[in-house]
Amino acid sequence: MGGVGIVRLSGQQALAIAAKLFHKPLAPRVMTLGPFLDQQGETLDEGLAVSFPGPNSFTGEDVVEFHGHGGPVVLRLVVEACLACGAQLAAPGEFTQRAFINNKLDLAQAEAIADLIASSSAMAARSALRSLQGVFSTEVFALADALRNLRLFVEATLDFPDEEEVDRGAEFGLTERLDALVDALTLLLQNTRSAAKFTEGITVALIGAPNAGKSSLLNALSGEDRAIVTDIPGTTRDLLPVDLDLDGLPVRLVDTAGLRATTDVVEQQGVERALAQAQQADVVLVLADAGANAWLFESSKDEDKLTKVAITERLIGKNSPQLASFLDDPERSVLVATKADLVSGLTPGLARQNTCSADEILVTSASMHWGLQQLKDWIKAQVGVGLSPDSNTFTARQRHVEALTSTLDSLGRAQALAAVSVDGGVLLAEELRLAHDTLGQIVGMTTPDDLLGDIFSNFCIGK
Ligand SMILES: Nc1nc2c(ncn2[C@@H]2O[C@H](COP(=O)(O)OP(=O)(O)O)[C@@H](O)[C@H]2O)c(=O)[nH]1
Ligand SMILES: [Mg+2]
């Protein structure tokens, strides 16, 4: 419900249908005040009508908008009057889809509209707007153009005898151009990956032995009492997701069952789910109970001993080798020491024993709210670039990341083919065609219809 509600018509019949509801003449792009009438001539509402004759409209078609009062009942009456005059209800995303079909927007820009509407922070909105303005698409189009030139060259030389082909390739600078394209795409993929995380959010799994303090940490981080906390090991058995907003980064924090060998069937399933969740999470927090092992931390005030390796060996590995294995990936996981309030002299925050980042330990206490900010900062840092408000971010989706990845895969094979000899001209041409195809899918040049359908059906009605 709002002060003003808008009913939007688009298509060849838009002006004709509007004329049945609104009897005053409509000058293009000028708001006209008057009554909205049903077919019996009865007034349904009074408001402003405006027309945008195509092609200078959002969809590229004739568009008319009725700006009436915002109540759902009044609006429905106006919609029903339009339907009675021959209009059809729009499918989700149909306005944007028509704008895309009529070349008013490319596909990445159309997606940015959905992202802009869904944005949950000022930063997310700004990024979506940059995408809508074409920051991302312009780069994709430029690279697709460069790729097209390569294809034209390779396909044209297919007809020439080998020696000549090699000479022409060298003259054209085929390998250099391919390398430059791969470099540019690799950079774009990197930025797109972090933009996609930023747009779609990341998953952070909390794993550890039973009673490590996972549920307590989840509650402390989310500022809500979401997970049950007890001193009985094995309390949490299912995955419990909680959505957070870390300064504009959407984070899904997932509490899991404590990892241990158990004969309880339900708990066993919980353990399996915990491991599966951790496998696919963007970030894994591996928790170790410092409180219950104060001796280790206290005897290690001698800083050298409080290393990730020592703790992993003595606390984590002993409980579960699977748990320890997650720590092998320092890009994705970090060791979190919990219950630091039970250990005298342990400084909360980031304990960095030496310069090696793999040795980072985040020291926290859920009950004292110690080290939580450092933990949040660490998570944000994992997402990489794109989090600074003044960096040139855009919104992106996993779909774009996948398209860029397979484009790069094809180009990698193309590089190998071009390096041996241009003998594999046909294969080379085929790899370049594939690369061009997947790259084009981002902006909708080559996107299959079913994928288009999926993308637009995820819009809300009326967009
Ligand atoms: N002193 C202290 N106790 C904690 C802290 N975090 C958790 N606990 C206690 O440790 C026990 C297990 O906590 P819980 O969050 O359920 O662990 P989980 O099994 O890993 O989910 C409970 O009795 C908690 O009260 C902490 O930061 N400090
Ligand atoms: Mg728990």
Short mmCIF file of C-alpha atoms and ligand atoms in Angstrom, two decimals, residues 209-217 228-231 236 255 339 341-342 365-368, ligand 1:
data_model
loop_
_atom_site.label_atom_id
_atom_site.label_comp_id
_atom_site.label_asym_id
_atom_site.label_seq_id
_atom_site.Cartn_x
_atom_site.Cartn_y
_atom_site.Cartn_z
CA ALA A 209 33.49 -30.53 17.65
CA PRO A 210 30.36 -30.72 19.81
CA ASN A 211 30.33 -27.98 22.45
CA ALA A 212 32.97 -25.96 20.59
CA GLY A 213 30.62 -22.99 20.88
CA LYS A 214 29.22 -22.90 17.33
CA SER A 215 25.64 -22.12 18.25
CA SER A 216 26.73 -19.48 20.77
CA LEU A 217 28.93 -17.80 18.18
CA ILE A 228 19.67 -23.60 21.05
CA VAL A 229 22.72 -23.51 23.30
CA THR A 230 23.32 -26.18 25.97
CA ASP A 231 26.30 -27.86 27.53
CA THR A 236 22.45 -29.04 17.18
CA ASP A 255 25.18 -23.49 12.28
CA LYS A 339 35.43 -19.10 24.90
CA ASP A 341 36.98 -15.55 28.52
CA LEU A 342 37.88 -18.85 30.23
CA SER A 365 34.34 -15.13 23.20
CA ALA A 366 30.66 -15.34 22.38
CA SER A 367 29.63 -14.61 25.93
CA MET A 368 31.82 -11.49 26.21
N1 LIG B 1 32.37 -19.14 29.03
C1 LIG B 1 31.90 -19.29 27.79
N2 LIG B 1 31.09 -20.36 27.51
C2 LIG B 1 30.63 -20.52 26.28
C3 LIG B 1 30.97 -19.59 25.24
N3 LIG B 1 30.38 -20.02 24.10
C4 LIG B 1 29.68 -21.13 24.41
N4 LIG B 1 29.83 -21.45 25.72
C5 LIG B 1 29.25 -22.60 26.41
O1 LIG B 1 29.68 -23.80 25.79
C6 LIG B 1 28.63 -24.75 25.75
C7 LIG B 1 28.40 -25.24 24.33
O2 LIG B 1 27.99 -24.13 23.55
P1 LIG B 1 27.22 -24.31 22.18
O3 LIG B 1 27.15 -22.96 21.56
O4 LIG B 1 25.93 -25.04 22.39
O5 LIG B 1 28.23 -25.23 21.38
P2 LIG B 1 27.99 -26.07 20.03
O6 LIG B 1 27.71 -27.46 20.47
O7 LIG B 1 29.29 -25.99 19.32
O8 LIG B 1 26.87 -25.44 19.30
C8 LIG B 1 27.41 -24.06 26.36
O9 LIG B 1 27.30 -24.47 27.70
C9 LIG B 1 27.74 -22.60 26.27
O10 LIG B 1 27.14 -21.84 27.27
C10 LIG B 1 31.83 -18.48 25.58
O11 LIG B 1 32.19 -17.62 24.75
N5 LIG B 1 32.26 -18.40 26.86
#
